[in-house]
mmCIF file of C-alpha atoms in Angstrom:
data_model
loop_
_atom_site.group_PDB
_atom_site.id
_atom_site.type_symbol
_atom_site.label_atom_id
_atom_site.label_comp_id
_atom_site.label_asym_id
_atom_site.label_seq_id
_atom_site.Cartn_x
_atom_site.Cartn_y
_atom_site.Cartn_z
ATOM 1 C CA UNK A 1 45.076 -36.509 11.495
ATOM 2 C CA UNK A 2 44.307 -40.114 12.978
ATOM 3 C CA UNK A 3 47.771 -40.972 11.858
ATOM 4 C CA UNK A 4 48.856 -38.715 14.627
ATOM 5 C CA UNK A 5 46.358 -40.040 17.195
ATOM 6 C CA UNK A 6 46.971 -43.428 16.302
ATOM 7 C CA UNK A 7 51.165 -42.379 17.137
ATOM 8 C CA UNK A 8 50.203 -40.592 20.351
ATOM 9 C CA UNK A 9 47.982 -43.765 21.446
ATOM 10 C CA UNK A 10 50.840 -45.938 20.789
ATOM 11 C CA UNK A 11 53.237 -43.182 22.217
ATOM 12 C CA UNK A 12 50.428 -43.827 25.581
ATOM 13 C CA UNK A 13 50.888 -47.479 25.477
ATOM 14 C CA UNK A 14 54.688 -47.783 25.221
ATOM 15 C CA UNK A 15 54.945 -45.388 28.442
ATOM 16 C CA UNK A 16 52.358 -48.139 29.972
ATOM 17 C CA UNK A 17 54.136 -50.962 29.056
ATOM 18 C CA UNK A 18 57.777 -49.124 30.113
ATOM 19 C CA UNK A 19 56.461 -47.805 33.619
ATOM 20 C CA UNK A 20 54.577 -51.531 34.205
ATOM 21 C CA UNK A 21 58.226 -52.915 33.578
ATOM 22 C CA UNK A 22 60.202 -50.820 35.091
ATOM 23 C CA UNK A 23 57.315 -51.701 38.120
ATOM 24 C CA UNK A 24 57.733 -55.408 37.683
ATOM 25 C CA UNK A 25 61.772 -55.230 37.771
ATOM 26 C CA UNK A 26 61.794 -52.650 41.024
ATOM 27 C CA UNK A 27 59.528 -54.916 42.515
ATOM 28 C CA UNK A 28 61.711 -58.013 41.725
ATOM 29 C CA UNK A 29 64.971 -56.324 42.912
ATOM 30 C CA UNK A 30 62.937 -55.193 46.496
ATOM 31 C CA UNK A 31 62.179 -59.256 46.879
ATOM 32 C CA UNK A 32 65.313 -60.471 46.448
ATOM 33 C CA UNK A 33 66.982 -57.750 48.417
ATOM 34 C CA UNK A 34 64.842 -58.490 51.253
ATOM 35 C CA UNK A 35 65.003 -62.390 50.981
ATOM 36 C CA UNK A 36 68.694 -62.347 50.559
ATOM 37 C CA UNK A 37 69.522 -59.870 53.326
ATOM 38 C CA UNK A 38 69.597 -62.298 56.157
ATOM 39 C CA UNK A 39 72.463 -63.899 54.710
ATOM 40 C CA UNK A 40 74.517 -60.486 54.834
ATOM 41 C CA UNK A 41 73.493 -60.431 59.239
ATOM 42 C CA UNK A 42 75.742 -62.652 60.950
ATOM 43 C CA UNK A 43 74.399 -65.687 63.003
ATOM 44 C CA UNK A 44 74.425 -64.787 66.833
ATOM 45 C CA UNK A 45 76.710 -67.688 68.108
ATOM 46 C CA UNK A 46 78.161 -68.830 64.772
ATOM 47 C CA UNK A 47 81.479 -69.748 64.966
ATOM 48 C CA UNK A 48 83.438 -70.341 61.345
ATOM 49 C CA UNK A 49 85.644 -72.850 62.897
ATOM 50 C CA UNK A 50 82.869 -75.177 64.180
ATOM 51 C CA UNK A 51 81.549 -77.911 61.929
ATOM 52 C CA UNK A 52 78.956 -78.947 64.173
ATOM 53 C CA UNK A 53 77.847 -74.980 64.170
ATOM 54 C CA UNK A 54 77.580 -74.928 60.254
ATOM 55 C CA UNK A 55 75.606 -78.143 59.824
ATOM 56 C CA UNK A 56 72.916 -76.688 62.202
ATOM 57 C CA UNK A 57 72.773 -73.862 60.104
ATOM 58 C CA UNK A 58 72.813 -75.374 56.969
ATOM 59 C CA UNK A 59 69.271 -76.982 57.032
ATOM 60 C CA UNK A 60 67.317 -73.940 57.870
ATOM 61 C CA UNK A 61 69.666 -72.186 55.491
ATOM 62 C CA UNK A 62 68.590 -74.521 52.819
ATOM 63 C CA UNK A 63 65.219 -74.165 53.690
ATOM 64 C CA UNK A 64 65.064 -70.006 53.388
ATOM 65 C CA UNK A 65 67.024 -70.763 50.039
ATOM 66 C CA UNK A 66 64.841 -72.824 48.349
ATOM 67 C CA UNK A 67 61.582 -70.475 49.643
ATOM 68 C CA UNK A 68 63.632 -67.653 48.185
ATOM 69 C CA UNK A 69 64.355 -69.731 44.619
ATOM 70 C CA UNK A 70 60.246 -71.314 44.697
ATOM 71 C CA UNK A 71 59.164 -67.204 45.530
ATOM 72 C CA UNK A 72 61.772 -65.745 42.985
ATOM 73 C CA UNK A 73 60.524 -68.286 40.019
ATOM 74 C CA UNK A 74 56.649 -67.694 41.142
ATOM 75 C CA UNK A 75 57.197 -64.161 40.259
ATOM 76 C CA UNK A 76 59.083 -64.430 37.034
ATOM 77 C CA UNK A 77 56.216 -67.317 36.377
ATOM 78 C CA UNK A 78 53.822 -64.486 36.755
ATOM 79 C CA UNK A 79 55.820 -62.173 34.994
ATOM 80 C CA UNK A 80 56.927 -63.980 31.757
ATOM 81 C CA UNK A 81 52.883 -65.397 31.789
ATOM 82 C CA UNK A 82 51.881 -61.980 30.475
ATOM 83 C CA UNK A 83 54.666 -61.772 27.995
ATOM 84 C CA UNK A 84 53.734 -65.384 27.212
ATOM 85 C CA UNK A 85 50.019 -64.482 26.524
ATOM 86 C CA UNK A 86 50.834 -61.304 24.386
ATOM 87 C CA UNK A 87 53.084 -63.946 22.124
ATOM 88 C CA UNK A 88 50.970 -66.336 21.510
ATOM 89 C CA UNK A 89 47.859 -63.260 21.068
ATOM 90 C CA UNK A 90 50.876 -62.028 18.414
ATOM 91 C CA UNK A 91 50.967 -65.136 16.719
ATOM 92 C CA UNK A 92 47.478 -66.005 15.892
ATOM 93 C CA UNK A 93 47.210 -62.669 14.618
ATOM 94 C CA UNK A 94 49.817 -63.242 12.072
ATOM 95 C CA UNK A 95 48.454 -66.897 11.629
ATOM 96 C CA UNK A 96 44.640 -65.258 10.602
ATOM 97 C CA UNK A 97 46.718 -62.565 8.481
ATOM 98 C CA UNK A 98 48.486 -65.272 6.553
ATOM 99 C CA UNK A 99 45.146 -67.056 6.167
ATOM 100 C CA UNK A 100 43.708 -64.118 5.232
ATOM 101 C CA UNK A 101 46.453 -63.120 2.459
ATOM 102 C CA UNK A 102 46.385 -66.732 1.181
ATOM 103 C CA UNK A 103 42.758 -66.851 0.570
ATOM 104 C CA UNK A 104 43.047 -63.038 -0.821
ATOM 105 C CA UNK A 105 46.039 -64.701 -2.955
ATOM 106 C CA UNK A 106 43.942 -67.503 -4.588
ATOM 107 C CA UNK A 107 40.726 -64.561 -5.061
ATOM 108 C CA UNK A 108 43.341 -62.322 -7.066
ATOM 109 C CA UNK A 109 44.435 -65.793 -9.154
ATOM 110 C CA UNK A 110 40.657 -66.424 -9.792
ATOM 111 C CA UNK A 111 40.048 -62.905 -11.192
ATOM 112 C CA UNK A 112 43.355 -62.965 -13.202
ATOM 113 C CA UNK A 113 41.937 -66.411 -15.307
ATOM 114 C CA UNK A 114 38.671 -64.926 -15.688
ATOM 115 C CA UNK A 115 40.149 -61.610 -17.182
ATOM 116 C CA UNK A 116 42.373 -63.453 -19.753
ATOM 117 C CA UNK A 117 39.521 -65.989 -20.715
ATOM 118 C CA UNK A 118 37.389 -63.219 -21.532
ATOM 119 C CA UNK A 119 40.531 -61.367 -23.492
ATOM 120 C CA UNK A 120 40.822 -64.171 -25.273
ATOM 121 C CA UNK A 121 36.534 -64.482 -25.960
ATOM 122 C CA UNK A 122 37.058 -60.484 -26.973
ATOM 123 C CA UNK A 123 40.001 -61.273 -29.610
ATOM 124 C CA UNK A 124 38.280 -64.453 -31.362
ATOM 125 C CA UNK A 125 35.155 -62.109 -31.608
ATOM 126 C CA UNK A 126 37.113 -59.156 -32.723
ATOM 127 C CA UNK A 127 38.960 -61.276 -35.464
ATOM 128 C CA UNK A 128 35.807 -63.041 -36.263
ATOM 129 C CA UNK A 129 34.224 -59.675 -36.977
ATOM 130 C CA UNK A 130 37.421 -58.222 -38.855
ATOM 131 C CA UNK A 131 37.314 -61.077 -40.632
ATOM 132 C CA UNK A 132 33.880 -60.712 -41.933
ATOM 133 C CA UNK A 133 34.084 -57.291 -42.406
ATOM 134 C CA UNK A 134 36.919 -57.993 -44.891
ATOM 135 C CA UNK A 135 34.410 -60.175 -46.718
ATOM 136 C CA UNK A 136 32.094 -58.084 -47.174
ATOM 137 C CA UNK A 137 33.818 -55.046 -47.758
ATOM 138 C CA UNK A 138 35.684 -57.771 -50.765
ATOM 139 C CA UNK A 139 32.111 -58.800 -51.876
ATOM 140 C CA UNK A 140 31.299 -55.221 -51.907
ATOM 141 C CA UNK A 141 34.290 -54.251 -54.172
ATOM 142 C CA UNK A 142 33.483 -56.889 -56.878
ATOM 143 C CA UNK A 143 29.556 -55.808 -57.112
ATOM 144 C CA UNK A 144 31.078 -52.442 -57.681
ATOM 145 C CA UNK A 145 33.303 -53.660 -60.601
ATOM 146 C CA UNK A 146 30.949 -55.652 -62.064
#
């Protein structure tokens, strides 16, 4: 039963994260459709064949155009920050899990030695034993012959 709350919370999340995205990118398309629209409006008094016309322009031109690159980089600054954050969040998470399976690794070694050590101390006592059972069951045999 909380595997099926734990899927509908993550079901919850990935609707967050999808309708904060699609968010982000409408928002994104708005700004540059609004920044870039003045170049679609013809300049009152502009005439193509003029070069003294177009290097009047050009300047303020310039000007709007690197506003509109500085504004369009702040957002995706802002944007990929977030993403940026969740990565690096992501990878110390995997960096404490590795820690912790290494350390888990070297506790599942430790237990593994002691286990055969003490094998090993239960067959020299169990041969030791056999061994002097034999004896005495021999010694046993020959007062019984005797």
């Amino acid at each position: 039963m909380s595997a099926i709350r734990s899927e509908q919370t993550e079901a919850k999340d990935d609707d967050s994260n999808l309708a904060a995205v699609s968010e982000v990118e409408a928002g994104i398309r708005d700004f540059v459709r609004n920044d870039i629209a003045y170049l679609r409006r013809p300049v009152p008094g502009m005439v193509n064949n003029s070069s003294e016309t177009t290097s009047a322009t050009e300047a303020p031109l310039e000007a709007t155009t690197e506003a509109t690159v500085n504004s369009v980089n702040s957002l995706i600054q802002r944007v990929a920050g977030t993403s940026l954050g969740e990565i690096e969040k992501l990878v110390s998470e995997l960096e404490s899990l590795r820690d912790l399976l290494h350390a888990e690794g070297q506790r599942v070694q430790r237990e593994i030695s002691g286990y055969a050590q003490l094998s090993q101390a239960a067959m020299k006592s169990t041969r030791l034993i056999a061994d002097n059972v034999a004896q005495w069951k021999r010694t046993a045999d020959g007062l019984r012959h005797d």
